[in-house]
Amino acid sequence: MTDTTHIPTEEPEPVKTGMDIGDILKILPHRYPFLLIDRVIELERMKSIVALKNVTITEPFFQGHFPGKPIMPGVLIVEAIAQAGGLLLLTEVPNRDEMLMVFTGIEKARFRRPVVPGDQLRIEVVVKAWRTTAARLEGKAYVDGKVACEATVTCRLVPRTMNREGQLSEGSSSES
């Protein structure tokens, strides 16, 4: 019998399938009152994400939309879909502190039912196309198992130092 040494192979780090608000804040640049994701309950790397948004009467937009009949603005539901998708994509970007994921398009947006205080949005986003700097995502937001909103969004990864014309700002470098 020979004496052999077993060298264990290094196991890859497990992919986190859920995130709490602390994890989300480390990845998304959004902050109150514009952060529209409270928790991630499922995440399949580069494929899909399921996030939650608890809608409360204290949301600042309810003051004016609409007094006496509070309804979450549809554009903010689409933004929540985009934030969930951005969260999914930014988990794969090693230098995400230097980058922003910005909207480049919204297609096929449909609003099926109002979202009101006390509702919980379940936001499901699936990647349809993903390149290094751009993506197309299909998202649906549900309340009590019924579709409240659906939309296809496109986004692009840009340096945080980019100016309004899409150029890197003076004094910044495109090198990482």
Coordinates of N, CA, C and O in Angstrom, one line a residue:
M1 N 0.8 -1.2 0.0 CA 0.0 0.0 0.0 C 0.9 1.2 0.0 O 1.9 1.3 0.7
T2 N 0.5 2.2 -0.8 CA 1.3 3.4 -0.9 C 0.6 4.5 -0.1 O -0.6 4.6 0.1
D3 N 1.4 5.4 0.4 CA 0.9 6.5 1.2 C 0.6 7.7 0.2 O 1.5 8.2 -0.5
T4 N -0.6 8.1 0.1 CA -1.0 9.2 -0.8 C -1.7 10.3 0.0 O -2.3 10.0 1.0
T5 N -1.5 11.4 -0.4 CA -2.1 12.6 0.2 C -3.2 13.1 -0.6 O -3.1 13.3 -1.8
H6 N -4.4 13.2 0.0 CA -5.5 13.7 -0.7 C -5.6 15.2 -0.6 O -5.6 15.8 0.5
I7 N -5.5 15.9 -1.7 CA -5.6 17.3 -1.8 C -7.0 17.7 -2.2 O -7.5 17.4 -3.3
P8 N -7.8 18.3 -1.2 CA -9.2 18.6 -1.6 C -9.2 19.7 -2.7 O -8.4 20.6 -2.7
T9 N -10.1 19.6 -3.6 CA -10.3 20.6 -4.6 C -11.2 21.7 -4.0 O -12.1 21.4 -3.2
E10 N -10.9 22.9 -4.4 CA -11.6 24.0 -3.9 C -13.0 24.1 -4.5 O -13.2 24.1 -5.7
E11 N -14.0 24.1 -3.6 CA -15.4 24.2 -4.1 C -15.7 25.6 -4.4 O -15.3 26.6 -3.7
P12 N -16.5 25.9 -5.5 CA -16.9 27.2 -5.8 C -17.8 27.8 -4.8 O -18.5 27.0 -4.1
E13 N -17.7 29.1 -4.6 CA -18.6 29.8 -3.6 C -20.1 29.6 -4.0 O -20.4 29.8 -5.2
P14 N -20.9 29.2 -3.1 CA -22.3 29.0 -3.5 C -23.0 30.3 -3.9 O -22.6 31.4 -3.4
V15 N -23.9 30.3 -4.9 CA -24.6 31.5 -5.3 C -25.7 31.8 -4.3 O -26.5 30.9 -4.0
K16 N -25.7 33.0 -3.9 CA -26.8 33.4 -3.0 C -28.1 33.5 -3.7 O -28.2 34.2 -4.7
T17 N -29.1 32.8 -3.3 CA -30.4 32.8 -4.0 C -31.4 33.8 -3.4 O -32.4 34.1 -4.0
G18 N -31.1 34.4 -2.2 CA -31.9 35.4 -1.6 C -31.1 36.5 -1.1 O -29.9 36.4 -0.9
M19 N -31.7 37.7 -1.0 CA -31.0 38.9 -0.5 C -31.9 39.7 0.4 O -33.1 39.9 0.1
D20 N -31.3 40.2 1.5 CA -32.1 41.1 2.3 C -31.8 42.6 1.9 O -30.9 42.8 1.0
I21 N -32.3 43.5 2.5 CA -32.2 44.9 2.1 C -30.7 45.3 2.2 O -30.2 46.1 1.4
G22 N -29.9 44.8 3.2 CA -28.5 45.2 3.3 C -27.7 44.7 2.1 O -26.9 45.4 1.6
D23 N -28.0 43.5 1.6 CA -27.4 43.0 0.4 C -27.7 43.8 -0.8 O -26.9 44.1 -1.7
I24 N -29.0 44.2 -0.9 CA -29.5 45.0 -2.0 C -28.8 46.3 -2.1 O -28.3 46.8 -3.1
L25 N -28.6 47.0 -0.9 CA -28.0 48.3 -0.8 C -26.5 48.2 -1.2 O -26.0 49.2 -1.7
K26 N -25.9 47.1 -1.1 CA -24.5 46.9 -1.5 C -24.4 46.9 -3.0 O -23.3 47.1 -3.5
I27 N -25.4 46.6 -3.7 CA -25.4 46.4 -5.2 C -26.0 47.5 -6.0 O -25.4 48.0 -6.9
L28 N -27.3 47.8 -5.6 CA -28.0 48.9 -6.3 C -27.6 50.3 -5.8 O -27.4 50.4 -4.6
P29 N -27.5 51.2 -6.7 CA -27.1 52.6 -6.3 C -28.3 53.4 -5.7 O -28.2 54.4 -5.1
H30 N -29.5 52.9 -5.9 CA -30.8 53.6 -5.5 C -30.9 53.7 -4.0 O -30.5 52.8 -3.3
R31 N -31.5 54.7 -3.5 CA -31.7 54.9 -2.1 C -33.1 55.5 -1.9 O -33.8 56.0 -2.9
Y32 N -33.6 55.5 -0.7 CA -34.9 56.1 -0.4 C -35.0 57.5 -0.9 O -34.0 58.3 -0.8
P33 N -36.0 57.9 -1.5 CA -37.3 57.2 -1.7 C -37.4 56.5 -3.0 O -38.5 56.0 -3.4
F34 N -36.3 56.3 -3.7 CA -36.4 55.7 -5.0 C -36.0 54.2 -5.1 O -36.2 53.6 -6.1
L35 N -35.6 53.6 -4.0 CA -35.3 52.2 -4.0 C -36.6 51.4 -3.9 O -37.4 51.7 -3.0
L36 N -36.9 50.6 -4.9 CA -38.2 50.0 -5.0 C -38.2 48.5 -4.8 O -39.1 47.8 -5.2
I37 N -37.1 47.9 -4.2 CA -37.0 46.5 -4.0 C -36.7 46.4 -2.5 O -35.7 47.0 -2.0
D38 N -37.4 45.5 -1.8 CA -37.2 45.3 -0.4 C -36.4 44.0 -0.1 O -35.7 43.9 0.9
R39 N -36.6 43.0 -0.9 CA -36.1 41.7 -0.7 C -36.0 40.9 -2.0 O -36.8 41.0 -2.8
V40 N -35.0 40.0 -2.1 CA -34.9 39.0 -3.2 C -35.2 37.7 -2.6 O -34.5 37.3 -1.6
I41 N -36.1 36.9 -3.2 CA -36.4 35.6 -2.7 C -35.9 34.5 -3.5 O -35.7 33.3 -3.1
E42 N -35.6 34.8 -4.8 CA -35.0 33.8 -5.7 C -34.1 34.5 -6.7 O -34.4 35.6 -7.1
L43 N -33.0 33.9 -7.0 CA -32.1 34.4 -8.0 C -31.4 33.3 -8.6 O -30.7 32.4 -8.0
E44 N -31.5 33.2 -9.9 CA -30.8 32.2 -10.7 C -29.8 33.0 -11.6 O -30.2 33.8 -12.5
R45 N -28.5 32.9 -11.3 CA -27.5 33.8 -12.0 C -27.7 33.8 -13.5 O -27.9 32.8 -14.1
M46 N -27.7 35.1 -14.0 CA -27.8 35.4 -15.4 C -29.0 34.9 -16.1 O -29.1 34.9 -17.3
K47 N -30.0 34.5 -15.3 CA -31.3 34.0 -15.9 C -32.5 34.7 -15.3 O -33.4 35.1 -16.1
S48 N -32.7 34.7 -14.0 CA -34.0 35.2 -13.5 C -33.8 35.7 -12.0 O -32.9 35.3 -11.3
I49 N -34.8 36.5 -11.6 CA -34.8 37.0 -10.2 C -36.3 37.2 -9.8 O -37.1 37.5 -10.7
V50 N -36.6 36.9 -8.6 CA -37.9 37.2 -8.0 C -37.6 38.1 -6.8 O -36.9 37.7 -5.9
A51 N -38.2 39.3 -6.8 CA -38.0 40.3 -5.7 C -39.4 40.7 -5.2 O -40.4 40.5 -5.8
L52 N -39.3 41.3 -4.0 CA -40.6 41.7 -3.3 C -40.5 43.2 -3.0 O -39.4 43.8 -2.7
K53 N -41.6 43.9 -3.2 CA -41.7 45.3 -2.8 C -43.0 45.4 -1.9 O -44.1 45.1 -2.4
N54 N -42.8 45.8 -0.7 CA -44.0 46.0 0.2 C -44.4 47.5 0.0 O -43.7 48.4 0.2
V55 N -45.7 47.6 -0.4 CA -46.2 48.9 -0.7 C -47.0 49.4 0.5 O -47.9 48.8 1.0
T56 N -46.5 50.6 1.1 CA -47.1 51.1 2.3 C -47.7 52.5 2.0 O -47.2 53.2 1.1
I57 N -48.6 52.9 2.9 CA -49.2 54.3 2.7 C -48.2 55.4 2.9 O -48.4 56.5 2.5
T58 N -47.0 55.1 3.5 CA -46.0 56.1 3.8 C -45.2 56.4 2.6 O -44.3 57.3 2.6
E59 N -45.4 55.7 1.4 CA -44.7 56.0 0.2 C -44.9 57.4 -0.2 O -46.1 57.9 -0.2
P60 N -43.9 58.2 -0.5 CA -44.0 59.6 -0.8 C -45.0 59.9 -2.0 O -45.7 60.9 -2.0
F61 N -45.0 59.0 -2.9 CA -45.9 59.3 -4.1 C -47.3 59.2 -3.8 O -48.1 59.8 -4.6
F62 N -47.7 58.6 -2.8 CA -49.2 58.5 -2.5 C -49.8 59.9 -2.0 O -51.0 60.1 -2.1
Q63 N -48.9 60.8 -1.6 CA -49.4 62.1 -1.3 C -50.2 62.8 -2.4 O -51.2 63.5 -2.3
G64 N -49.7 62.6 -3.6 CA -50.3 63.2 -4.8 C -50.9 62.3 -5.8 O -51.4 62.7 -6.8
H65 N -50.8 61.0 -5.6 CA -51.3 60.0 -6.6 C -52.1 58.9 -6.0 O -51.6 57.8 -5.7
F66 N -53.3 59.1 -5.7 CA -54.1 60.3 -5.8 C -54.7 60.5 -4.4 O -55.0 59.6 -3.7
P67 N -54.8 61.8 -4.0 CA -55.4 62.1 -2.6 C -56.8 61.4 -2.5 O -57.6 61.6 -3.4
G68 N -56.9 60.6 -1.5 CA -58.2 60.0 -1.2 C -58.4 58.7 -2.0 O -59.3 57.9 -1.7
K69 N -57.5 58.4 -3.0 CA -57.6 57.1 -3.7 C -56.1 56.8 -4.1 O -55.7 56.9 -5.3
P70 N -55.3 56.3 -3.1 CA -53.9 56.1 -3.4 C -53.7 54.9 -4.3 O -54.2 53.8 -4.1
I71 N -53.0 55.2 -5.4 CA -52.6 54.1 -6.4 C -51.1 54.3 -6.8 O -50.7 55.4 -7.1
M72 N -50.4 53.2 -6.7 CA -48.9 53.3 -7.1 C -48.8 53.6 -8.6 O -49.4 52.9 -9.4
P73 N -48.1 54.6 -8.9 CA -47.9 55.0 -10.3 C -47.3 53.8 -11.1 O -46.3 53.2 -10.7
G74 N -47.9 53.6 -12.3 CA -47.4 52.5 -13.1 C -46.0 52.6 -13.5 O -45.3 51.6 -13.6
V75 N -45.5 53.8 -13.8 CA -44.1 54.0 -14.1 C -43.2 53.5 -13.0 O -42.1 53.0 -13.3
L76 N -43.6 53.6 -11.8 CA -42.8 53.1 -10.6 C -42.8 51.6 -10.5 O -41.8 51.0 -10.1
I77 N -43.9 51.0 -11.0 CA -43.9 49.5 -11.0 C -42.9 49.0 -12.1 O -42.2 48.1 -11.8
V78 N -42.9 49.7 -13.2 CA -42.0 49.4 -14.3 C -40.5 49.6 -13.8 O -39.6 48.8 -14.0
E79 N -40.3 50.7 -13.0 CA -39.0 51.0 -12.4 C -38.6 49.9 -11.4 O -37.5 49.5 -11.4
A80 N -39.6 49.3 -10.7 CA -39.3 48.2 -9.8 C -38.8 47.0 -10.6 O -37.9 46.3 -10.2
I81 N -39.5 46.7 -11.7 CA -39.1 45.6 -12.6 C -37.6 45.9 -13.0 O -36.8 45.0 -13.0
A82 N -37.3 47.1 -13.5 CA -36.0 47.4 -14.0 C -35.0 47.3 -12.8 O -33.9 46.8 -13.1
Q83 N -35.3 47.7 -11.6 CA -34.4 47.6 -10.5 C -34.1 46.2 -10.2 O -32.9 45.8 -9.9
A84 N -35.1 45.3 -10.2 CA -34.9 43.9 -10.0 C -34.0 43.3 -11.0 O -33.0 42.6 -10.7
G85 N -34.2 43.7 -12.3 CA -33.3 43.2 -13.4 C -31.9 43.7 -13.2 O -30.9 43.0 -13.4
G86 N -31.8 45.0 -12.9 CA -30.5 45.6 -12.7 C -29.7 44.9 -11.5 O -28.5 44.7 -11.6
L87 N -30.5 44.6 -10.5 CA -29.9 43.9 -9.4 C -29.3 42.5 -9.8 O -28.2 42.2 -9.5
L88 N -30.1 41.8 -10.6 CA -29.6 40.5 -11.2 C -28.4 40.7 -12.0 O -27.4 40.0 -11.8
L89 N -28.4 41.7 -12.9 CA -27.2 41.9 -13.8 C -26.0 42.4 -13.1 O -24.9 42.0 -13.3
L90 N -26.2 43.3 -12.1 CA -25.1 43.9 -11.4 C -24.3 42.9 -10.5 O -23.2 43.1 -10.2
T91 N -25.0 41.8 -10.1 CA -24.3 40.8 -9.3 C -23.2 40.2 -10.1 O -22.3 39.6 -9.5
E92 N -23.2 40.3 -11.4 CA -22.2 39.7 -12.3 C -21.1 40.7 -12.7 O -20.2 40.3 -13.5
V93 N -21.2 41.9 -12.3 CA -20.3 43.0 -12.7 C -19.3 43.2 -11.6 O -19.6 43.7 -10.5
P94 N -18.0 42.8 -11.8 CA -17.0 42.9 -10.8 C -16.7 44.4 -10.4 O -16.5 44.6 -9.2
N95 N -16.8 45.3 -11.3 CA -16.5 46.7 -10.9 C -17.8 47.6 -10.9 O -17.8 48.7 -11.3
R96 N -18.8 47.0 -10.3 CA -20.1 47.7 -10.3 C -20.1 49.0 -9.6 O -21.0 49.8 -9.8
D97 N -19.2 49.3 -8.7 CA -19.1 50.6 -8.0 C -18.7 51.7 -9.0 O -19.0 52.8 -8.7
E98 N -18.2 51.3 -10.1 CA -17.8 52.3 -11.2 C -18.8 52.4 -12.3 O -18.6 53.2 -13.2
M99 N -19.9 51.6 -12.2 CA -20.8 51.5 -13.3 C -22.2 51.8 -12.9 O -22.6 51.7 -11.7
L100 N -23.1 52.1 -13.8 CA -24.5 52.3 -13.6 C -25.2 51.4 -14.7 O -24.8 51.4 -15.8
M101 N -26.4 50.9 -14.3 CA -27.2 50.2 -15.2 C -28.4 51.2 -15.5 O -29.1 51.5 -14.6
V102 N -28.5 51.6 -16.7 CA -29.5 52.6 -17.1 C -30.5 52.1 -18.1 O -30.2 51.2 -18.9
F103 N -31.7 52.6 -18.0 CA -32.8 52.2 -18.9 C -32.4 52.7 -20.3 O -32.0 53.8 -20.5
T104 N -32.7 51.9 -21.3 CA -32.6 52.4 -22.7 C -33.9 52.2 -23.4 O -34.1 52.7 -24.5
G105 N -34.9 51.4 -22.8 CA -36.1 51.2 -23.5 C -37.2 50.5 -22.6 O -36.8 49.7 -21.7
I106 N -38.4 50.8 -22.9 CA -39.5 50.1 -22.3 C -40.5 49.7 -23.4 O -40.9 50.6 -24.2
E107 N -40.8 48.5 -23.5 CA -41.7 48.0 -24.5 C -42.9 47.2 -23.9 O -42.7 46.6 -22.8
K108 N -44.0 47.1 -24.6 CA -45.1 46.2 -24.2 C -45.5 46.4 -22.7 O -45.9 45.4 -22.1
A109 N -45.4 47.6 -22.2 CA -45.9 47.8 -20.8 C -47.4 47.8 -20.8 O -48.1 48.5 -21.6
R110 N -47.9 47.0 -19.9 CA -49.3 46.9 -19.7 C -49.6 46.9 -18.2 O -48.9 46.3 -17.4
F111 N -50.7 47.6 -17.8 CA -51.1 47.7 -16.4 C -52.4 47.1 -16.3 O -53.4 47.5 -16.9
R112 N -52.5 46.0 -15.5 CA -53.7 45.2 -15.4 C -54.6 45.5 -14.3 O -55.8 45.2 -14.3
R113 N -54.0 45.9 -13.2 CA -54.8 46.2 -12.0 C -54.1 47.2 -11.1 O -52.8 47.2 -11.1
P114 N -54.8 48.0 -10.3 CA -54.1 49.0 -9.5 C -53.3 48.3 -8.3 O -53.7 47.2 -7.8
V115 N -52.2 49.0 -7.9 CA -51.5 48.6 -6.8 C -51.7 49.6 -5.7 O -51.5 50.8 -6.0
V116 N -52.1 49.2 -4.5 CA -52.5 50.1 -3.5 C -51.8 49.8 -2.2 O -51.2 48.8 -2.0
P117 N -51.8 50.8 -1.2 CA -51.1 50.5 0.1 C -51.6 49.2 0.7 O -52.8 48.9 0.6
G118 N -50.6 48.5 1.2 CA -50.9 47.2 1.8 C -50.6 46.0 0.9 O -50.5 44.9 1.3
D119 N -50.5 46.3 -0.4 CA -50.1 45.3 -1.4 C -48.7 44.9 -1.2 O -47.8 45.7 -0.8
Q120 N -48.4 43.7 -1.6 CA -47.0 43.3 -1.8 C -46.8 42.9 -3.3 O -47.5 42.0 -3.8
L121 N -45.9 43.6 -3.9 CA -45.5 43.3 -5.3 C -44.5 42.1 -5.3 O -43.5 42.2 -4.6
R122 N -44.8 41.1 -6.1 CA -43.9 40.0 -6.4 C -43.4 40.3 -7.8 O -44.2 40.2 -8.7
I123 N -42.2 40.6 -7.9 CA -41.6 41.0 -9.2 C -40.7 39.9 -9.8 O -39.8 39.5 -9.1
E124 N -41.1 39.4 -10.9 CA -40.4 38.3 -11.6 C -39.8 38.8 -12.9 O -40.5 39.3 -13.7
V125 N -38.5 38.7 -13.0 CA -37.8 39.2 -14.2 C -37.0 38.0 -14.8 O -36.3 37.3 -14.0
V126 N -37.1 37.9 -16.1 CA -36.4 36.8 -16.8 C -35.5 37.5 -17.9 O -36.0 38.4 -18.6
V127 N -34.3 37.1 -18.0 CA -33.3 37.6 -19.0 C -33.7 37.0 -20.3 O -33.7 35.8 -20.5
K128 N -33.9 37.8 -21.3 CA -34.2 37.4 -22.7 C -32.9 37.5 -23.5 O -32.7 36.7 -24.4
A129 N -32.1 38.5 -23.3 CA -30.8 38.6 -24.0 C -29.8 39.4 -23.1 O -30.2 40.3 -22.4
W130 N -28.6 39.0 -23.1 CA -27.6 39.6 -22.2 C -26.3 39.6 -22.9 O -25.7 38.5 -23.3
R131 N -25.8 40.8 -23.1 CA -24.4 41.0 -23.6 C -23.6 41.6 -22.5 O -24.1 41.9 -21.4
T132 N -22.3 41.8 -22.7 CA -21.5 42.4 -21.7 C -22.0 43.7 -21.1 O -21.9 44.0 -19.9
T133 N -22.5 44.5 -22.0 CA -22.9 45.9 -21.6 C -24.4 46.2 -21.8 O -24.8 47.3 -21.5
A134 N -25.2 45.2 -22.2 CA -26.6 45.5 -22.4 C -27.4 44.3 -22.2 O -27.0 43.2 -22.3
A135 N -28.7 44.5 -21.9 CA -29.6 43.4 -21.7 C -31.1 43.7 -22.1 O -31.4 44.9 -22.1
R136 N -31.8 42.7 -22.4 CA -33.3 42.8 -22.6 C -33.9 41.9 -21.5 O -33.5 40.7 -21.4
L137 N -34.9 42.4 -20.8 CA -35.5 41.7 -19.7 C -37.0 41.7 -19.8 O -37.6 42.8 -20.2
E138 N -37.7 40.6 -19.5 CA -39.1 40.6 -19.4 C -39.5 40.5 -17.9 O -39.0 39.6 -17.2
G139 N -40.4 41.4 -17.5 CA -40.8 41.4 -16.1 C -42.3 41.4 -15.9 O -43.0 42.0 -16.8
K140 N -42.7 40.9 -14.8 CA -44.1 40.9 -14.4 C -44.1 41.2 -12.9 O -43.3 40.7 -12.2
A141 N -45.1 42.0 -12.6 CA -45.3 42.3 -11.1 C -46.7 41.8 -10.8 O -47.7 42.1 -11.4
Y142 N -46.7 41.0 -9.7 CA -48.0 40.3 -9.3 C -48.4 40.9 -7.9 O -47.5 41.2 -7.1
V143 N -49.7 40.9 -7.7 CA -50.3 41.2 -6.4 C -51.3 40.0 -6.1 O -52.1 39.8 -7.0
D144 N -51.1 39.3 -5.1 CA -51.9 38.2 -4.7 C -52.1 37.2 -5.9 O -53.2 36.7 -6.2
G145 N -51.0 36.9 -6.6 CA -51.0 35.9 -7.7 C -51.6 36.4 -9.0 O -51.6 35.7 -10.0
K146 N -52.0 37.7 -9.1 CA -52.6 38.3 -10.3 C -51.6 39.3 -10.9 O -51.1 40.1 -10.1
V147 N -51.5 39.3 -12.2 CA -50.6 40.3 -12.8 C -51.1 41.7 -12.7 O -52.3 42.0 -13.0
A148 N -50.3 42.5 -12.1 CA -50.6 44.0 -12.0 C -50.0 44.8 -13.1 O -50.5 45.7 -13.6
C149 N -48.8 44.3 -13.5 CA -48.0 45.0 -14.6 C -47.1 44.1 -15.3 O -46.6 43.1 -14.6
E150 N -46.9 44.3 -16.5 CA -45.9 43.5 -17.3 C -45.2 44.5 -18.3 O -45.8 45.4 -18.7
A151 N -43.9 44.2 -18.5 CA -43.2 45.1 -19.4 C -41.9 44.4 -19.8 O -41.3 43.6 -19.1
T152 N -41.4 44.8 -21.0 CA -40.1 44.4 -21.5 C -39.2 45.6 -21.4 O -39.6 46.7 -21.8
V153 N -38.1 45.5 -20.7 CA -37.2 46.6 -20.5 C -35.8 46.3 -21.1 O -35.4 45.1 -21.1
T154 N -35.2 47.3 -21.6 CA -33.8 47.2 -22.1 C -32.9 48.1 -21.3 O -33.4 49.2 -20.8
C155 N -31.7 47.7 -21.0 CA -30.8 48.5 -20.2 C -29.4 48.4 -20.7 O -29.1 47.5 -21.5
R156 N -28.6 49.3 -20.3 CA -27.2 49.4 -20.7 C -26.3 49.7 -19.5 O -26.7 50.5 -18.7
L157 N -25.1 49.1 -19.5 CA -24.2 49.3 -18.5 C -23.2 50.5 -18.9 O -22.7 50.4 -20.0
V158 N -23.2 51.5 -18.1 CA -22.3 52.7 -18.5 C -21.4 53.1 -17.3 O -21.8 52.8 -16.2
P159 N -20.3 53.7 -17.6 CA -19.5 54.2 -16.5 C -20.2 55.3 -15.7 O -21.0 56.1 -16.3
R160 N -20.1 55.3 -14.4 CA -20.7 56.4 -13.6 C -20.3 57.7 -14.0 O -21.0 58.7 -13.7
T161 N -19.1 57.9 -14.6 CA -18.5 59.2 -14.9 C -18.9 59.7 -16.3 O -18.4 60.6 -16.8
M162 N -19.9 59.0 -16.9 CA -20.3 59.4 -18.3 C -21.1 60.7 -18.2 O -21.9 60.9 -17.3
N163 N -20.9 61.5 -19.2 CA -21.7 62.8 -19.3 C -23.0 62.6 -20.1 O -23.2 61.5 -20.6
R164 N -23.7 63.7 -20.2 CA -25.0 63.6 -20.9 C -24.9 63.1 -22.4 O -25.9 62.6 -22.9
E165 N -23.8 63.4 -23.0 CA -23.6 63.0 -24.4 C -23.1 61.6 -24.6 O -22.8 61.2 -25.7
G166 N -23.0 60.9 -23.5 CA -22.6 59.5 -23.6 C -21.1 59.3 -23.6 O -20.5 58.3 -24.0
Q167 N -20.3 60.4 -23.3 CA -18.9 60.4 -23.3 C -18.4 60.3 -21.9 O -19.0 60.8 -21.0
L168 N -17.2 59.7 -21.7 CA -16.6 59.7 -20.4 C -16.2 61.2 -20.0 O -15.8 61.9 -20.9
S169 N -16.5 61.6 -18.8 CA -16.2 62.9 -18.3 C -14.8 63.2 -18.3 O -13.9 62.3 -18.2
E170 N -14.4 64.5 -18.5 CA -13.0 64.8 -18.5 C -12.4 64.4 -17.2 O -13.0 64.6 -16.1
G171 N -11.2 63.9 -17.3 CA -10.5 63.5 -16.0 C -10.7 62.1 -15.6 O -10.1 61.6 -14.7
S172 N -11.7 61.4 -16.3 CA -11.9 60.0 -16.0 C -11.2 59.2 -17.0 O -10.9 59.6 -18.1
S173 N -11.1 57.9 -16.7 CA -10.4 57.0 -17.5 C -11.3 55.8 -17.8 O -12.1 55.4 -17.0
S174 N -11.2 55.3 -19.0 CA -12.0 54.2 -19.4 C -11.4 52.9 -18.9 O -12.0 51.8 -19.1
E175 N -10.2 53.0 -18.4 CA -9.5 51.8 -17.9 C -10.0 51.5 -16.5 O -10.3 52.3 -15.7
S176 N -10.0 50.2 -16.2 CA -10.4 49.7 -14.8 C -9.2 49.7 -13.9 O -8.2 49.3 -14.3

